[in-house]
Amino acid sequence: MLAGLEQMLKYGTEEQRQKWLPQMASGEQLGAVCITEPFAGSDAANVMTTAVKDGDEWVIDGKKRYITGGGVSDRYFIYAKTSEDPSDRKQYSHITSFLVEKGLPGFHLERVNPLVGFDNVPNTYLSFNNVRIPDENRIGAVGKGWNVMMSGLNFERLIAGAVYVGVIKDIIKLLFYYSKRRVQFRRSTNQFPGIQNEIAEIIAKYRMGRVFAYNCAKQLDDGQEPMINASIAKWFISEYVRDAGLRAVQVMGGDGLTKFYPAERIVREGKIGEIVAGTTEVQKMIIYRFASMLPESNEPMRFRWSEEVNAPLLSKKESQFKGLEINEENILKVIAHDYKVNPGLYMTPDDVRQDIGGSRSAIRKTFESLEEKKLIVTNRDRDGKIALVKATYDGTKKAFPDDYYRWFPDWYKDEDKF
Ligand SMILES: Cc1cc2nc3c(=O)[nH]c(=O)nc-3n(C[C@H](O)[C@H](O)[C@H](O)COP(=O)(O)OP(=O)(O)OC[C@H]3O[C@@H](n4cnc5c(N)ncnc54)[C@H](O)[C@@H]3O)c2cc1C
């Protein structure tokens, strides 16, 4: 019912919203979101379904798979390739989104998957053979389908988390009901500490998941794109529900495994949650990628040698090398000094510049000559640009005497030093 809602709210024109939103809100017709294809799973950008413009129409060709609600839905929110240009592909501007309605010539249901769970909704393959749709069914600009997809997925991941919070709440009610009424060893099973522990674990996860899902929903309501939090909500809460389902089966013993009670179903549904709308591994990739771009992950932070305490400390102090002339000797000193502070680490060019000052290009040229002389080693990015530098053993020797790098704790005996 909600399929395509967020996409329509964010990217639909006024006319499109007037046409489609009342239908979505009434729930009279179901909708499906169609990203996945035989070629495009976790790599959702690799769609092979094409949309080619022909006058005022688009001609759609290709296949989609794993589509929830296929067949029974009237509205299909699809993503298709509209550019073969490699530079568009590189910038994720090769995809456009469209709404395809059931009943169009060439649009068929190809197959229905029997699944481990989601018992109440068909999981399907769809086939598009020269399906013609009007340009007014294009949602968002041509080439902007990736952005439309991402905002739809943020919403879907939050919804998945929120639905599962409700499922966990149901498990808790079921387990209180059940364990108060099941008697073994002349006591109701809820009196056993082991059973109480299991239920307490589920309650804690339910409450954590609930707070997190509401927090993420607030971000969406405030008009933000909560990439990181939607991924966390989906990842954690689907894990919680699978875990809660397994615990529920354990608390209920044999009864938990029968289909007369819902515990076994919850395990199956929870496992699906770890795959649908992007696997847990993909959520972790998103969290890392987007968090790595946040200012809070990149706050300038340096360990500096403190003579006072004779140890490296996190510090905002300026480096002792600041303002020195940019030449091989001084740059090598900066880099070799870092061996004393962070023996196992490289420095970024920005670290070096922060320490000594001067122009980026002068520093880069000096890196190159120091590298040629084998006084430093560099680590380069894909374009061959120097990304990290570190002094070689010869470099550390040339920059400072051996004693400069020696360090022992107070309790270490002098006679054992050599
Ligand atoms: C019940 C169900 C309902 C679904 N409903 C819909 C729907 O309505 N619409 C829709 O478009 N799609 C739907 N899907 C598809 C779903 O989004 C995909 O199944 C999911 O994104 C994973 O893709 P895949 O199955 O092709 O697995 P693959 O991408 O082949 O992944 C296989 C394994 O490799 C791992 N992997 C892949 N790439 C990486 C990487 N870069 N780093 C680390 N690990 C990686 C994955 O995490 C996974 O463990 C549904 C799927 C299911 C099971």
JSON list of C-alpha atoms and ligand atoms in Angstrom, two decimals, residues 32-44 64-69 79 115 117-118 123 153 156 272 274-282 285 289, ligand 1:
[
{"chain": "A", "resi": 32, "resn": "ALA", "atom": "CA", "xyz": [5.05, -2.67, -5.51]},
{"chain": "A", "resi": 33, "resn": "VAL", "atom": "CA", "xyz": [8.60, -1.31, -5.64]},
{"chain": "A", "resi": 34, "resn": "CYS", "atom": "CA", "xyz": [10.71, -2.84, -8.41]},
{"chain": "A", "resi": 35, "resn": "ILE", "atom": "CA", "xyz": [14.47, -2.43, -8.06]},
{"chain": "A", "resi": 36, "resn": "THR", "atom": "CA", "xyz": [15.89, -5.96, -8.03]},
{"chain": "A", "resi": 37, "resn": "GLU", "atom": "CA", "xyz": [16.70, -7.87, -11.20]},
{"chain": "A", "resi": 38, "resn": "PRO", "atom": "CA", "xyz": [18.55, -11.07, -12.07]},
{"chain": "A", "resi": 39, "resn": "PHE", "atom": "CA", "xyz": [21.67, -8.84, -12.60]},
{"chain": "A", "resi": 40, "resn": "ALA", "atom": "CA", "xyz": [21.01, -6.30, -9.85]},
{"chain": "A", "resi": 41, "resn": "GLY", "atom": "CA", "xyz": [20.78, -7.40, -6.22]},
{"chain": "A", "resi": 42, "resn": "SER", "atom": "CA", "xyz": [22.97, -5.65, -3.65]},
{"chain": "A", "resi": 43, "resn": "ASP", "atom": "CA", "xyz": [24.47, -3.77, -6.61]},
{"chain": "A", "resi": 44, "resn": "ALA", "atom": "CA", "xyz": [21.16, -2.01, -7.21]},
{"chain": "A", "resi": 64, "resn": "LYS", "atom": "CA", "xyz": [12.46, -7.54, -12.25]},
{"chain": "A", "resi": 65, "resn": "ARG", "atom": "CA", "xyz": [12.59, -10.17, -9.52]},
{"chain": "A", "resi": 66, "resn": "TYR", "atom": "CA", "xyz": [11.83, -10.71, -5.83]},
{"chain": "A", "resi": 67, "resn": "ILE", "atom": "CA", "xyz": [9.07, -8.13, -6.13]},
{"chain": "A", "resi": 68, "resn": "THR", "atom": "CA", "xyz": [6.85, -8.11, -3.04]},
{"chain": "A", "resi": 69, "resn": "GLY", "atom": "CA", "xyz": [3.18, -7.88, -3.91]},
{"chain": "A", "resi": 79, "resn": "TYR", "atom": "CA", "xyz": [13.76, 1.89, -11.88]},
{"chain": "A", "resi": 115, "resn": "LEU", "atom": "CA", "xyz": [9.48, -18.33, 0.33]},
{"chain": "A", "resi": 117, "resn": "GLY", "atom": "CA", "xyz": [8.32, -16.48, 5.23]},
{"chain": "A", "resi": 118, "resn": "PHE", "atom": "CA", "xyz": [6.16, -13.46, 4.27]},
{"chain": "A", "resi": 123, "resn": "ASN", "atom": "CA", "xyz": [7.04, -12.67, -4.05]},
{"chain": "A", "resi": 153, "resn": "LEU", "atom": "CA", "xyz": [14.85, 2.91, 0.53]},
{"chain": "A", "resi": 156, "resn": "GLU", "atom": "CA", "xyz": [11.35, 1.41, 3.45]},
{"chain": "A", "resi": 272, "resn": "ILE", "atom": "CA", "xyz": [13.87, -12.23, 5.70]},
{"chain": "A", "resi": 274, "resn": "GLU", "atom": "CA", "xyz": [18.13, -9.36, 7.25]},
{"chain": "A", "resi": 275, "resn": "ILE", "atom": "CA", "xyz": [18.01, -9.60, 3.43]},
{"chain": "A", "resi": 276, "resn": "VAL", "atom": "CA", "xyz": [15.08, -7.58, 2.14]},
{"chain": "A", "resi": 277, "resn": "ALA", "atom": "CA", "xyz": [15.56, -3.84, 1.35]},
{"chain": "A", "resi": 278, "resn": "GLY", "atom": "CA", "xyz": [19.33, -4.39, 1.29]},
{"chain": "A", "resi": 279, "resn": "THR", "atom": "CA", "xyz": [21.23, -7.05, 3.24]},
{"chain": "A", "resi": 280, "resn": "THR", "atom": "CA", "xyz": [22.78, -6.40, 6.65]},
{"chain": "A", "resi": 281, "resn": "GLU", "atom": "CA", "xyz": [26.20, -6.33, 4.94]},
{"chain": "A", "resi": 282, "resn": "VAL", "atom": "CA", "xyz": [24.96, -3.60, 2.61]},
{"chain": "A", "resi": 285, "resn": "MET", "atom": "CA", "xyz": [28.62, -0.52, 3.95]},
{"chain": "A", "resi": 289, "resn": "ARG", "atom": "CA", "xyz": [30.52, 5.22, 3.81]},
{"chain": "B", "resi": 1, "resn": "LIG", "atom": "C1", "xyz": [11.25, -11.65, 0.75]},
{"chain": "B", "resi": 1, "resn": "LIG", "atom": "C2", "xyz": [11.91, -10.67, -0.14]},
{"chain": "B", "resi": 1, "resn": "LIG", "atom": "C3", "xyz": [11.21, -9.58, -0.61]},
{"chain": "B", "resi": 1, "resn": "LIG", "atom": "C4", "xyz": [11.81, -8.66, -1.48]},
{"chain": "B", "resi": 1, "resn": "LIG", "atom": "N1", "xyz": [11.07, -7.64, -1.98]},
{"chain": "B", "resi": 1, "resn": "LIG", "atom": "C5", "xyz": [11.62, -6.82, -2.92]},
{"chain": "B", "resi": 1, "resn": "LIG", "atom": "C6", "xyz": [10.83, -5.81, -3.56]},
{"chain": "B", "resi": 1, "resn": "LIG", "atom": "O1", "xyz": [9.66, -5.63, -3.26]},
{"chain": "B", "resi": 1, "resn": "LIG", "atom": "N2", "xyz": [11.41, -5.05, -4.51]},
{"chain": "B", "resi": 1, "resn": "LIG", "atom": "C7", "xyz": [12.72, -5.19, -4.87]},
{"chain": "B", "resi": 1, "resn": "LIG", "atom": "O2", "xyz": [13.18, -4.47, -5.74]},
{"chain": "B", "resi": 1, "resn": "LIG", "atom": "N3", "xyz": [13.51, -6.15, -4.29]},
{"chain": "B", "resi": 1, "resn": "LIG", "atom": "C8", "xyz": [12.98, -6.96, -3.33]},
{"chain": "B", "resi": 1, "resn": "LIG", "atom": "N4", "xyz": [13.74, -7.95, -2.73]},
{"chain": "B", "resi": 1, "resn": "LIG", "atom": "C9", "xyz": [15.14, -8.10, -3.15]},
{"chain": "B", "resi": 1, "resn": "LIG", "atom": "C10", "xyz": [16.15, -7.74, -2.06]},
{"chain": "B", "resi": 1, "resn": "LIG", "atom": "O3", "xyz": [16.24, -6.35, -1.91]},
{"chain": "B", "resi": 1, "resn": "LIG", "atom": "C11", "xyz": [17.48, -8.41, -2.46]},
{"chain": "B", "resi": 1, "resn": "LIG", "atom": "O4", "xyz": [17.27, -9.80, -2.30]},
{"chain": "B", "resi": 1, "resn": "LIG", "atom": "C12", "xyz": [18.63, -7.92, -1.62]},
{"chain": "B", "resi": 1, "resn": "LIG", "atom": "O5", "xyz": [18.92, -6.58, -1.88]},
{"chain": "B", "resi": 1, "resn": "LIG", "atom": "C13", "xyz": [19.88, -8.78, -1.85]},
{"chain": "B", "resi": 1, "resn": "LIG", "atom": "O6", "xyz": [20.15, -8.99, -3.19]},
{"chain": "B", "resi": 1, "resn": "LIG", "atom": "P1", "xyz": [20.41, -10.49, -3.72]},
{"chain": "B", "resi": 1, "resn": "LIG", "atom": "O7", "xyz": [19.31, -11.34, -3.18]},
{"chain": "B", "resi": 1, "resn": "LIG", "atom": "O8", "xyz": [20.58, -10.43, -5.17]},
{"chain": "B", "resi": 1, "resn": "LIG", "atom": "O9", "xyz": [21.73, -10.94, -3.00]},
{"chain": "B", "resi": 1, "resn": "LIG", "atom": "P2", "xyz": [23.27, -10.64, -3.47]},
{"chain": "B", "resi": 1, "resn": "LIG", "atom": "O10", "xyz": [23.41, -9.19, -3.77]},
{"chain": "B", "resi": 1, "resn": "LIG", "atom": "O11", "xyz": [23.59, -11.63, -4.53]},
{"chain": "B", "resi": 1, "resn": "LIG", "atom": "O12", "xyz": [24.03, -10.95, -2.15]},
{"chain": "B", "resi": 1, "resn": "LIG", "atom": "C14", "xyz": [24.48, -12.25, -1.78]},
{"chain": "B", "resi": 1, "resn": "LIG", "atom": "C15", "xyz": [25.37, -12.10, -0.54]},
{"chain": "B", "resi": 1, "resn": "LIG", "atom": "O13", "xyz": [26.53, -11.32, -0.88]},
{"chain": "B", "resi": 1, "resn": "LIG", "atom": "C16", "xyz": [26.64, -10.21, 0.02]},
{"chain": "B", "resi": 1, "resn": "LIG", "atom": "N5", "xyz": [27.19, -9.06, -0.68]},
{"chain": "B", "resi": 1, "resn": "LIG", "atom": "C17", "xyz": [26.83, -8.57, -1.89]},
{"chain": "B", "resi": 1, "resn": "LIG", "atom": "N6", "xyz": [27.57, -7.49, -2.18]},
{"chain": "B", "resi": 1, "resn": "LIG", "atom": "C18", "xyz": [28.40, -7.31, -1.13]},
{"chain": "B", "resi": 1, "resn": "LIG", "atom": "C19", "xyz": [29.42, -6.35, -0.84]},
{"chain": "B", "resi": 1, "resn": "LIG", "atom": "N7", "xyz": [29.74, -5.36, -1.68]},
{"chain": "B", "resi": 1, "resn": "LIG", "atom": "N8", "xyz": [30.10, -6.46, 0.33]},
{"chain": "B", "resi": 1, "resn": "LIG", "atom": "C20", "xyz": [29.80, -7.45, 1.20]},
{"chain": "B", "resi": 1, "resn": "LIG", "atom": "N9", "xyz": [28.86, -8.38, 0.98]},
{"chain": "B", "resi": 1, "resn": "LIG", "atom": "C21", "xyz": [28.16, -8.31, -0.17]},
{"chain": "B", "resi": 1, "resn": "LIG", "atom": "C22", "xyz": [25.21, -9.94, 0.48]},
{"chain": "B", "resi": 1, "resn": "LIG", "atom": "O14", "xyz": [25.20, -9.23, 1.71]},
{"chain": "B", "resi": 1, "resn": "LIG", "atom": "C23", "xyz": [24.69, -11.35, 0.61]},
{"chain": "B", "resi": 1, "resn": "LIG", "atom": "O15", "xyz": [25.09, -11.90, 1.84]},
{"chain": "B", "resi": 1, "resn": "LIG", "atom": "C24", "xyz": [13.16, -8.86, -1.86]},
{"chain": "B", "resi": 1, "resn": "LIG", "atom": "C25", "xyz": [13.87, -9.96, -1.37]},
{"chain": "B", "resi": 1, "resn": "LIG", "atom": "C26", "xyz": [13.27, -10.86, -0.54]},
{"chain": "B", "resi": 1, "resn": "LIG", "atom": "C27", "xyz": [14.05, -12.03, -0.06]}
]
